[in-house]
Coordinates of C-alpha atoms in Angstrom, one line a residue:
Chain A
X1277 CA -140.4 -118.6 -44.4
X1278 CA -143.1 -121.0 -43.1
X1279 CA -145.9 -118.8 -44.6
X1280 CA -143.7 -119.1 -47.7
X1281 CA -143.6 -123.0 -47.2
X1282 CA -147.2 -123.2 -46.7
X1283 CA -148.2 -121.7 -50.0
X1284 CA -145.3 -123.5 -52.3
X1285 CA -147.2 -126.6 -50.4
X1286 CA -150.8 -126.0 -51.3
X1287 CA -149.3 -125.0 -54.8
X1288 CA -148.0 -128.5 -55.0
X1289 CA -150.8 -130.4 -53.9
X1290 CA -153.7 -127.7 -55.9
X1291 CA -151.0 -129.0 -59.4
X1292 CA -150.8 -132.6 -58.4
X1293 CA -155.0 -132.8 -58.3
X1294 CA -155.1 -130.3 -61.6
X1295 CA -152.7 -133.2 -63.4
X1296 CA -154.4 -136.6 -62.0
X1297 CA -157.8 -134.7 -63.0
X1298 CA -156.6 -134.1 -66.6
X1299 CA -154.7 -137.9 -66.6
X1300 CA -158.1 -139.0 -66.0
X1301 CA -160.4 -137.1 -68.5
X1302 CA -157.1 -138.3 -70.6
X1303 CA -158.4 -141.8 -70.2
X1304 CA -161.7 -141.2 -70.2
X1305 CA -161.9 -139.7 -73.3
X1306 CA -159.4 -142.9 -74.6
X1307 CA -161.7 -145.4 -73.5
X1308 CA -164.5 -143.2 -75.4
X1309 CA -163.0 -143.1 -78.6
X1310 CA -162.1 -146.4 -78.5
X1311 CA -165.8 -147.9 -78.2
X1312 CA -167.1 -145.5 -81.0
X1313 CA -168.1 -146.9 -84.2
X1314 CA -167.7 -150.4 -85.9
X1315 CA -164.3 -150.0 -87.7
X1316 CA -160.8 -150.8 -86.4
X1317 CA -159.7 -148.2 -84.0
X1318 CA -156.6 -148.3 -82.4
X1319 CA -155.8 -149.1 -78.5
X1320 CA -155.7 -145.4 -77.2
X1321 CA -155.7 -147.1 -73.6
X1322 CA -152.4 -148.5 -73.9
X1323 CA -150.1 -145.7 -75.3
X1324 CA -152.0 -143.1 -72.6
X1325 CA -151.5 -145.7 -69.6
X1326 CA -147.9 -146.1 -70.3
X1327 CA -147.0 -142.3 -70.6
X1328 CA -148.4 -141.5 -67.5
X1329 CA -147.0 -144.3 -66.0
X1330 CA -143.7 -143.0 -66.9
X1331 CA -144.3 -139.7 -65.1
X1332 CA -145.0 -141.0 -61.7
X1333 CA -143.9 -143.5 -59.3
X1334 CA -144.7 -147.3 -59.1
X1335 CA -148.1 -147.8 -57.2
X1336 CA -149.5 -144.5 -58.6
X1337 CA -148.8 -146.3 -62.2
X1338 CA -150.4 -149.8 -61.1
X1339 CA -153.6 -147.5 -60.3
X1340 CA -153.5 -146.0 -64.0
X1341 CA -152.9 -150.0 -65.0
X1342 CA -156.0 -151.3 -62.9
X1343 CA -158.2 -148.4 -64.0
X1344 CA -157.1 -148.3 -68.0
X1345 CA -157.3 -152.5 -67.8
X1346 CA -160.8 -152.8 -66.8
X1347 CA -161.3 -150.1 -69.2
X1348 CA -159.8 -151.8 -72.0
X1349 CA -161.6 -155.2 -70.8
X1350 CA -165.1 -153.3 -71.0
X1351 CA -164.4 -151.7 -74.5
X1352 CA -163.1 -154.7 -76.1
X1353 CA -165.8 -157.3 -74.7
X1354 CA -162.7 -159.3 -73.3
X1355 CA -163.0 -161.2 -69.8
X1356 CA -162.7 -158.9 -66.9
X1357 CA -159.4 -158.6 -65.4
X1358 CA -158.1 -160.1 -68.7
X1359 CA -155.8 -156.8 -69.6
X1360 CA -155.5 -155.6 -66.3
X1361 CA -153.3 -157.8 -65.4
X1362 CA -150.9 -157.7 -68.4
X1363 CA -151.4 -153.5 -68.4
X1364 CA -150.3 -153.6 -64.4
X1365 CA -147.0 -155.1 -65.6
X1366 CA -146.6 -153.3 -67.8
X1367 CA -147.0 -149.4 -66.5
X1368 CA -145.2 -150.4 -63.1
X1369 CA -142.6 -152.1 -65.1
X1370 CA -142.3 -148.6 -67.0
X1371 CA -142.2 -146.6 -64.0
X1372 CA -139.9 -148.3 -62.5
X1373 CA -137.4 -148.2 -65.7
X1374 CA -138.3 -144.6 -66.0
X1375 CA -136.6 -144.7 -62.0
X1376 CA -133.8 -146.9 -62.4
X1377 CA -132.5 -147.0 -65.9
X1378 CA -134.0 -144.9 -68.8
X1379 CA -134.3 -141.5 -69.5
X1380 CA -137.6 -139.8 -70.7
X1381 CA -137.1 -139.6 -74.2
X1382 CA -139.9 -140.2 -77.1
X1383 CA -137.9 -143.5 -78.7
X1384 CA -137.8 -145.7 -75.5
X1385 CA -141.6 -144.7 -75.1
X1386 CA -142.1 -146.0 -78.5
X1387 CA -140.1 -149.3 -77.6
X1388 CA -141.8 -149.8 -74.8
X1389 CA -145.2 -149.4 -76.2
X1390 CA -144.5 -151.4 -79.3
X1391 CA -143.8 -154.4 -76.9
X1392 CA -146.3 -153.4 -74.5
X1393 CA -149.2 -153.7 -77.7
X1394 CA -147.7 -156.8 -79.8
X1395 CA -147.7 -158.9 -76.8
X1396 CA -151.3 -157.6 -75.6
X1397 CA -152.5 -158.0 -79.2
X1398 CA -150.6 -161.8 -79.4
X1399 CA -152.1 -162.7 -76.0
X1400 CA -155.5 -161.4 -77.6
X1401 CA -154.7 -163.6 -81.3
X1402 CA -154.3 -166.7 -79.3
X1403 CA -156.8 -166.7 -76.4
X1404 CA -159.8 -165.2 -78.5
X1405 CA -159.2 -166.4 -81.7
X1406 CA -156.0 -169.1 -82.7
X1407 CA -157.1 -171.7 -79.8
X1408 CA -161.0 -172.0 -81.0
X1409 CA -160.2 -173.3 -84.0
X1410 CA -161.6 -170.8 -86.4
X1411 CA -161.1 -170.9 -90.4
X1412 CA -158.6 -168.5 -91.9
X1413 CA -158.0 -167.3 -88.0
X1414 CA -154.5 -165.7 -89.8
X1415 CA -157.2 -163.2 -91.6
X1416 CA -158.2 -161.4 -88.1
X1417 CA -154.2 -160.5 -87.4
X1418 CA -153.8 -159.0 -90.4
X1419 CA -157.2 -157.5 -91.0
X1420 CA -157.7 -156.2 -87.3
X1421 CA -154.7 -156.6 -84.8
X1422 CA -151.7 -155.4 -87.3
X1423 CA -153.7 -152.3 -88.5
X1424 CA -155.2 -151.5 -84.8
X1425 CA -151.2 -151.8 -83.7
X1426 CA -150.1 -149.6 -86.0
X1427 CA -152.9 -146.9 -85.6
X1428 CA -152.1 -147.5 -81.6
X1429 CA -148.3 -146.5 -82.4
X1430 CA -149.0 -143.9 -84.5
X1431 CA -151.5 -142.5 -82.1
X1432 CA -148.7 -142.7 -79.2
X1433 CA -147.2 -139.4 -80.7
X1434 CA -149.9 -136.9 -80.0
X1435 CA -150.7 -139.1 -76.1
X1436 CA -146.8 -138.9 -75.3
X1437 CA -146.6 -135.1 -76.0
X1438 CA -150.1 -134.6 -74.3
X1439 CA -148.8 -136.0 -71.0
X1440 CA -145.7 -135.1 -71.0
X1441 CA -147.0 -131.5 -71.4
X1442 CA -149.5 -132.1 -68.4
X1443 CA -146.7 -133.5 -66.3
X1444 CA -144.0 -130.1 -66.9
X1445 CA -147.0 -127.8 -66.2
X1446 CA -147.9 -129.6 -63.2
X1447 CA -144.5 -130.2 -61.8
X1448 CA -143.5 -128.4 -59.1
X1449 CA -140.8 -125.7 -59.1
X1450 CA -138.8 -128.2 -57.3
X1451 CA -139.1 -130.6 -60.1
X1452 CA -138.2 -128.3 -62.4
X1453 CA -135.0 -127.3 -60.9
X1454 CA -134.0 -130.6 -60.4
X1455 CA -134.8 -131.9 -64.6
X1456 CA -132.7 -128.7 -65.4
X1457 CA -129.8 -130.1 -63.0
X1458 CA -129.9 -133.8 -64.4
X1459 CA -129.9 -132.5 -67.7
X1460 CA -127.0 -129.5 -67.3
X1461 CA -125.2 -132.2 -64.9
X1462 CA -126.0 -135.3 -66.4
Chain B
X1031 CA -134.1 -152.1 -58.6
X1032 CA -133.3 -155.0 -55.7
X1033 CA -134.0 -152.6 -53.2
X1034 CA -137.9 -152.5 -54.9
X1035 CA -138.1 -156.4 -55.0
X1036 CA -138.1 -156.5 -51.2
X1037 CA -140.4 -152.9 -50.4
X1038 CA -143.9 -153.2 -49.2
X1039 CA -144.8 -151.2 -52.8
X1040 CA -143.7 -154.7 -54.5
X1041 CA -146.2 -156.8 -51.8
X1042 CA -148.9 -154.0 -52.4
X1043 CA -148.6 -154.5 -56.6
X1044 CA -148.3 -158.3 -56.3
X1045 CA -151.5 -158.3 -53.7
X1046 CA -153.6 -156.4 -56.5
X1047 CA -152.3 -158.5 -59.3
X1048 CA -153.5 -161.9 -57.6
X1049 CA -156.9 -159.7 -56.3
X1050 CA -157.3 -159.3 -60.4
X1051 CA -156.8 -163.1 -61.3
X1052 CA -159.5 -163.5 -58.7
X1053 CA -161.9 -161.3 -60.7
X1054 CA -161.0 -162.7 -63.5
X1055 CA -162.0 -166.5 -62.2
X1056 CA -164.8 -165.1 -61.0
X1057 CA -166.0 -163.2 -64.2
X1058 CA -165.5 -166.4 -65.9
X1059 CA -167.7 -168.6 -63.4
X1060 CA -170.7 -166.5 -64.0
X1061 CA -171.0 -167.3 -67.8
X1062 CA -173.3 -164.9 -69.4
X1063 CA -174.1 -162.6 -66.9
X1064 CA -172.4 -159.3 -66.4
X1065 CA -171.0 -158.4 -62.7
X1066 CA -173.3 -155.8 -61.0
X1067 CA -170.2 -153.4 -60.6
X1068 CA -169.6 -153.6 -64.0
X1069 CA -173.5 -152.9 -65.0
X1070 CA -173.7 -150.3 -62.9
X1071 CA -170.2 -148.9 -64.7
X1072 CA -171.7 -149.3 -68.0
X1073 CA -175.2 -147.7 -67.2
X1074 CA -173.4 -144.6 -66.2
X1075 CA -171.3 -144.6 -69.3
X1076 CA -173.9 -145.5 -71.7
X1077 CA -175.0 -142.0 -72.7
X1078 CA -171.6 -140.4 -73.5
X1079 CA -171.0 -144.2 -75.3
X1080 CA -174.0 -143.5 -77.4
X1081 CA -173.0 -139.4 -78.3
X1082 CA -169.4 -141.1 -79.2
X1083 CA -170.9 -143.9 -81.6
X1084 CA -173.2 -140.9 -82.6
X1085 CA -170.4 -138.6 -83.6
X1086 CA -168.4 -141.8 -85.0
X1087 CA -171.1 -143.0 -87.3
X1088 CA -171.8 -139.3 -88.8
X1089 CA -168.1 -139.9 -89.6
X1090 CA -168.3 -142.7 -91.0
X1091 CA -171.6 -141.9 -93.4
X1092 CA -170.0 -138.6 -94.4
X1093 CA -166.9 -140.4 -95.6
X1094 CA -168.5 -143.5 -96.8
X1095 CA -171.1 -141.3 -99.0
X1096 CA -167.6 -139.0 -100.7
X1097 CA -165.7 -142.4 -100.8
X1098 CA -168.8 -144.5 -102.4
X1099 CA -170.1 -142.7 -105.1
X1100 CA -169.8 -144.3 -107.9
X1101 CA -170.4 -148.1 -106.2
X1102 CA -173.6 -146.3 -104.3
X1103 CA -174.9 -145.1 -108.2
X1104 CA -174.2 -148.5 -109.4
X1105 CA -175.6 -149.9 -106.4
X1106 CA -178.5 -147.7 -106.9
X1107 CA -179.1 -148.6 -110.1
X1108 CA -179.1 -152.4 -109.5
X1109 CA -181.5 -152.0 -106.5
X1110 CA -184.1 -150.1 -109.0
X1111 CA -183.8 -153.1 -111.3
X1112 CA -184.4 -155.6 -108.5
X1113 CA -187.8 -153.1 -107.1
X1114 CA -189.1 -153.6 -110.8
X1115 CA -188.4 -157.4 -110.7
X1116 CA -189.9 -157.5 -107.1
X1117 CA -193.0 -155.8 -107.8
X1118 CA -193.8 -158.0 -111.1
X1119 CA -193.4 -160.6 -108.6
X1120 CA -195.4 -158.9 -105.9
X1121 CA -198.4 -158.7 -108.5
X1122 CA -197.9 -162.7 -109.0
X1123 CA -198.1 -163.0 -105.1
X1124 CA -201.0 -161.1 -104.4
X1125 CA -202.6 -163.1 -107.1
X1126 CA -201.4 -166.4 -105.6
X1127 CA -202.5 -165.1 -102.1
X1128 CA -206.2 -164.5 -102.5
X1129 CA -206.5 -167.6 -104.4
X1130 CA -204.8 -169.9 -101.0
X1131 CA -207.4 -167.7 -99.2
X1132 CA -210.3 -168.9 -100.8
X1133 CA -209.0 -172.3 -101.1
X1134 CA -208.3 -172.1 -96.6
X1135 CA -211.8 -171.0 -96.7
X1136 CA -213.2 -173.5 -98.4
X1137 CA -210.9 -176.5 -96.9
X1138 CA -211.5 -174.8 -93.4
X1139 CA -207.5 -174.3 -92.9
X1140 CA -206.5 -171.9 -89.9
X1141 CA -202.8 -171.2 -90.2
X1142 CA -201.5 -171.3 -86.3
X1143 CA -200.4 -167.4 -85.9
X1144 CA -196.8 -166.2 -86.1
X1145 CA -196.5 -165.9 -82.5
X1146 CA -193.9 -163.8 -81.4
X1147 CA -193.5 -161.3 -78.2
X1148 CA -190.5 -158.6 -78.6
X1149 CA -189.1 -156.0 -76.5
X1150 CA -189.4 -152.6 -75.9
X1151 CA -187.0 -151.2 -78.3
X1152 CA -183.0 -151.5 -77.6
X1153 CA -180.9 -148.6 -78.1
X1154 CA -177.4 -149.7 -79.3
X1155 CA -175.0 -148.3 -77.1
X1156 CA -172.1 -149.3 -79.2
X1157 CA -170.1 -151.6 -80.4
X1158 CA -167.0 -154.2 -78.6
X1159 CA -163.7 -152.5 -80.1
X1160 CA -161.9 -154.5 -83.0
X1161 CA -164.2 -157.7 -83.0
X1162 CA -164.5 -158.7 -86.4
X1163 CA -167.6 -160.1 -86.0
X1164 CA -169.1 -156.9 -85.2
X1165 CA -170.9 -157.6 -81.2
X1166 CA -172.4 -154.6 -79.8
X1167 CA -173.6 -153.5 -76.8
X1168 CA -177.7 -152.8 -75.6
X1169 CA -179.4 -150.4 -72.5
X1170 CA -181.5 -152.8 -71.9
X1171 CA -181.1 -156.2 -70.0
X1172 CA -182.8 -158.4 -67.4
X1173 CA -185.0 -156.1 -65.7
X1174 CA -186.3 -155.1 -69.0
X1175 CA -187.4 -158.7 -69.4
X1176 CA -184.4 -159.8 -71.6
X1177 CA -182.7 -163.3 -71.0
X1178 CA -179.7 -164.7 -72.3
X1179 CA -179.8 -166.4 -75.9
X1180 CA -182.9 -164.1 -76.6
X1181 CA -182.7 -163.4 -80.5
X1182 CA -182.1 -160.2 -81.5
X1183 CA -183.9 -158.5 -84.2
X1184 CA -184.4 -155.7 -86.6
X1185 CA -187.9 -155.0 -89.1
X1186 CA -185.7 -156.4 -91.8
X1187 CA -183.8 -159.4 -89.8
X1188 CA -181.8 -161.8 -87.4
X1189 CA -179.2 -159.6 -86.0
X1190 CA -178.1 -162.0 -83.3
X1191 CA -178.5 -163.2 -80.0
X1192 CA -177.4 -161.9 -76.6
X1193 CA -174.5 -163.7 -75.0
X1194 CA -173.9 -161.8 -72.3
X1195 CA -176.4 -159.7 -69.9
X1196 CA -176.6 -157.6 -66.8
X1197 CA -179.5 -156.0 -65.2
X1198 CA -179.1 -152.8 -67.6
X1199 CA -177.3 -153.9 -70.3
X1200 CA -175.9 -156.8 -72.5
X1201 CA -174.3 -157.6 -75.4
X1202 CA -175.3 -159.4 -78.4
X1203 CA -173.1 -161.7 -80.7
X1204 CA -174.0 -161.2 -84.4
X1205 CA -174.7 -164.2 -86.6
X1206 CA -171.4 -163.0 -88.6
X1207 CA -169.5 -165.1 -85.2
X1208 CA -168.4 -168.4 -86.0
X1209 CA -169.6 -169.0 -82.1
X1210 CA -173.3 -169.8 -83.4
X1211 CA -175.0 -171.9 -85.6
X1212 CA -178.8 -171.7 -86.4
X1213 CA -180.7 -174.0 -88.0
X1214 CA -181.9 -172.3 -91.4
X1215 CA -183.9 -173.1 -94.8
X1216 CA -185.2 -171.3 -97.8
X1217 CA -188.9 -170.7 -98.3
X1218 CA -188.9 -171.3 -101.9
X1219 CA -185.9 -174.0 -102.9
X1220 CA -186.6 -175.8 -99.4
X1221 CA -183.2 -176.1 -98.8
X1222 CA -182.0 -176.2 -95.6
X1223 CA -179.0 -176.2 -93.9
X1224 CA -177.0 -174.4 -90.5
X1225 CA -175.8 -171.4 -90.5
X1226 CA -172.6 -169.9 -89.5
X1227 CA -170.4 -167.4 -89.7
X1228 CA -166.4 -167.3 -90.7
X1229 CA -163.4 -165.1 -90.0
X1230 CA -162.9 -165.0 -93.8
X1231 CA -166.8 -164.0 -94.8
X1232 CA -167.1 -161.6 -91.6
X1233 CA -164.5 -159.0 -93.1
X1234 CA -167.2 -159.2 -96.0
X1235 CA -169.9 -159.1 -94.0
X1236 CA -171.5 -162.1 -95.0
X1237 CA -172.1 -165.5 -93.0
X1238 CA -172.0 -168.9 -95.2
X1239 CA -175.2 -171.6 -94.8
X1240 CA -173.4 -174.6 -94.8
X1241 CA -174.3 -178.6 -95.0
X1242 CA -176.6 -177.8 -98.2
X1243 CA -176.9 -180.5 -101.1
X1244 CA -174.5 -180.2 -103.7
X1245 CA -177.5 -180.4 -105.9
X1246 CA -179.1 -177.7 -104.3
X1247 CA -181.6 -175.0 -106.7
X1248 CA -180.4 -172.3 -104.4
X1249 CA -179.6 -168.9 -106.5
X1250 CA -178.8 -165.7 -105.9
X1251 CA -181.3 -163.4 -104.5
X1252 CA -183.3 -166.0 -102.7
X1253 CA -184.5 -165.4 -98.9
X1254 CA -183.0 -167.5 -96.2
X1255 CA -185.4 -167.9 -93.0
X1256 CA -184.6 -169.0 -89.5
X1257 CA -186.0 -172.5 -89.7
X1258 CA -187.1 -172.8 -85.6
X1259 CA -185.4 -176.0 -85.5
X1260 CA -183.7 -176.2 -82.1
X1261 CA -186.4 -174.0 -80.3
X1262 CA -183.9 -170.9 -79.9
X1263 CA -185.1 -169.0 -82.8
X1264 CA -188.7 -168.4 -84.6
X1265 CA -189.5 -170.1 -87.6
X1266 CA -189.8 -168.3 -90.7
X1267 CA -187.8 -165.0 -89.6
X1268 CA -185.9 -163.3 -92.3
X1269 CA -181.8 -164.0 -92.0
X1270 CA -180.6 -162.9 -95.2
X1271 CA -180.1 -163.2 -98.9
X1272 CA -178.4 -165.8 -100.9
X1273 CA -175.0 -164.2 -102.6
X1274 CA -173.2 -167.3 -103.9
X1275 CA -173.4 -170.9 -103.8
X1276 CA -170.5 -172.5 -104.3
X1277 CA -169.3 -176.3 -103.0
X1278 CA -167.2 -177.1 -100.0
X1279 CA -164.0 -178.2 -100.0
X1280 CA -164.9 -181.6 -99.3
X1281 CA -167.0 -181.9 -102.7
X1282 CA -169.8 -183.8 -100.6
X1283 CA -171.8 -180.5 -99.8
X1284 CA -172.1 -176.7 -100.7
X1285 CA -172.6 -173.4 -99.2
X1286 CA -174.2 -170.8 -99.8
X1287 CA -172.5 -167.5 -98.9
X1288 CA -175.7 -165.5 -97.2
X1289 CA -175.8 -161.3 -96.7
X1290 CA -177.4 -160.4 -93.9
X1291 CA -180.8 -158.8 -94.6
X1292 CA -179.7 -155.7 -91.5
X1293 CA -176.3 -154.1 -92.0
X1294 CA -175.1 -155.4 -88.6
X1295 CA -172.2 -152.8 -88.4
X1296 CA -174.2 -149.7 -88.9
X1297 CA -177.1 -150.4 -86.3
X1298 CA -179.5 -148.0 -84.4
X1299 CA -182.0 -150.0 -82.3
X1300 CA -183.0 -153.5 -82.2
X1301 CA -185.8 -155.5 -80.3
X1302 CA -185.3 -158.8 -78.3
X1303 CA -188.0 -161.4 -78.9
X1304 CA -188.3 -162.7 -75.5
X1305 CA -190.7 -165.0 -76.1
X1306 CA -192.2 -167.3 -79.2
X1307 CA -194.1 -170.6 -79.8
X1308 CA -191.9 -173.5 -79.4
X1309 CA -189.3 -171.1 -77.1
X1310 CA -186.8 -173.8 -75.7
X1311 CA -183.4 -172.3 -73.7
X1312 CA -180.3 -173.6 -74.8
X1313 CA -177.1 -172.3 -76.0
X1314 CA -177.0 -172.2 -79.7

């Protein structure tokens, strides 16, 4: 029984490293992307920080808020700590939904993530450009923050079922027994 | 949900939310210069940054060359009109040339040199995700010699000028921003006038050179030069070429809508010049 215990522990601990390793290559590879090339690219950060921050528990998701913030700030040449902030919020406000009030289902991820990026990309309209004062300012919304929205929404699809993959193979059996309970037994 | 308001994890979240508004302050007290943490950071990421912008900009050609044909033929063939043109002209200059020479001989003229010291050669790491005015990032910075507001340059033009800098790396504002204005003039028309760009002309890639007279001979074609006005930039380096001139919306002035002589959004390597006759440090 204990030698039993011992193994299903290690198990545990050997999957939890295996899926925080591949959550961060996850964002690595986000922030990557998103600093290649000159065109509009959408906000991979966002939609990868917000699906793992629905998979684990509040100050585990702040971390993944820090970490893809500053990331963001550096790809983006915004002011350091500038989304950190609003991407803390916002993954330990999802974790903790995710806890207390809504299920794990694609459509509240996509809610969710839709507020998450209009008000980011708002915040971003008015700081950096509507407050200086430039020309036609109306012109960088809808040339650059509406279509990197929209290609950060669509890209939320392949990101959700990417971690949510990660998270069922790195589950424990415990885990696993209790999803099937909820969901037989909701 | 209560329960959470009141838990040490709540104390803990809030405590790293204020320690972030500090670094933010702080990161906005030191201006222009990068954060060592954050130079160190980008060092280490610059190489898989530059095999990223690598693979990106393959993409980009490949799709741009498929996607492009027919404008690239046209634009081929306008390009071999313009060479002819040029080198009709070329044979006038060369002409005109060797006669100013003999004439500086005679008068005794020396013409003070074009003094300019650049760089060692700055690989472009990449470029700052969805800014419209297309700023980019360099490997090199302050130990390399480089200094905030140092031009930036290319063999064919004015790219910009760095606006931010670390020890290892900085990152240059193009002269597509609205955020700089250089003093600027043509070397034929001697018109002269400040450059800028615009939200509306950036999407174009084009910058506007503004306060001209309405009267102004400028045309199509001709070369606009950094006029070395306000001791940030070198007299007499290439900017761009003259698109359209069209007047303001005032009526009192024109502009003259200018293309860059580089294409800023496709870049490879650029050179600082650190350091020119007349150098004064300001910000533009």
């Amino acid at each position: 029984m204990t030698v039993n215990s011992k193994v299903s522990g290690g198990r545990y601990v050997a999957l939890q490293v295996v899926k925080w390793i591949l959550f961060a290559l996850l964002l690595a590879v986000c922030f990557l992307v998103q600093t290649a090339g000159s065109t509009v690219k959408p906000l991979l950060l966002i939609p990868a920080a917000l699906c793992i921050a629905a998979h684990t528990g509040e100050i585990p998701a702040m971390a993944v808020g820090v970490i893809s913030g500053l990331l963001l700030d550096l790809a983006c040449g915004k002011l350091l700590g500038y989304n950190a902030i609003w991407l803390v919020v916002c993954c330990v406000t999802v974790s903790l939904l995710h806890s207390y009030l809504l299920q794990e289902k694609l459509v509240n991820m996509i809610l969710l993530c839709a507020v998450c990026t209009a008000v980011q990309g708002y915040l971003d309209y008015v700081f950096y450009y509507a407050i200086w004062g430039y020309e036609d300012v109306s012109l960088v919304y809808r040339h650059v923050m509406l279509p990197s929205g929209i290609m950060t929404m669509v890209a939320l699809l392949p990101i959700y079922l990417l971690v949510r993959s990660i998270a069922r193979r790195c589950a424990s059996r415990r885990t696993h027994e209790l999803e099937k309970t909820i969901v037989r037994d909701p | 949900m209560g329960n959470f308001l009141k838990s040490t994890k709540c104390k803990i979240i809030l405590f790293i939310l204020a320690l972030l508004t500090g670094v933010m302050v702080y990161a906005l007290s030191v201006g222009g210069y990068t954060i060592r943490t954050v130079d160190i950071f980008k060092t280490l990421t610059a190489p898989f940054q530059r095999a990223s912008s690598a693979i990106a900009q393959r993409v980009e050609y490949t799709l741009d060359v498929y996607r492009d044909a027919e404008k690239n033929y046209e634009d081929n063939r306008a390009v071999r009109r313009e060479v002819a043109r040029l080198n009709k002209a070329l044979a006038d200059y060369d002409r005109t040339r060797s006669r100013l020479e003999e004439l500086e001989a005679f008068v005794g003229i020396k013409e003070a040199d074009f003094d300019l010291t650049l760089s060692s050669p700055c690989k472009v790491v990449g470029y700052v995700a969805n800014d419209p005015f297309g700023s980019f990032m360099i490997d090199r910075g302050t130990k390399d010699g480089l200094s905030l507001w140092d031009p930036i340059v290319t063999e064919l033009g004015l790219v910009g000028v760095i606006s931010e800098i670390g020890e290892e790396n900085a990152t240059v504002t193009t002269i597509l921003s609205p955020d700089l204005s250089i003093a600027a003039y043509c070397g034929t028309t001697r018109d002269v006038g400040i450059l800028t760009g615009s939200v509306a002309l950036a999407m174009d890639g084009t910058c506007k050179l503004q306060y001209l007279d309405k009267e102004t001979l400028l045309e199509d074609g001709k070369v606009i030069m950094t006029s070395g006005e306000n001791g940030l930039f070198p007299r007499g380096y290439v900017i761009g070429y003259v698109r359209s001139v069209q007047p303001d919306d005032s009526g009192m002035t024109a502009y003259a809508v200018i293309e860059p002589a580089e294409d800023l959004l496709h870049l490879d390597m650029v050179a600082a010049i650190t350091g020119f006759t007349g150098k004064e440090v300001e910000t533009p």
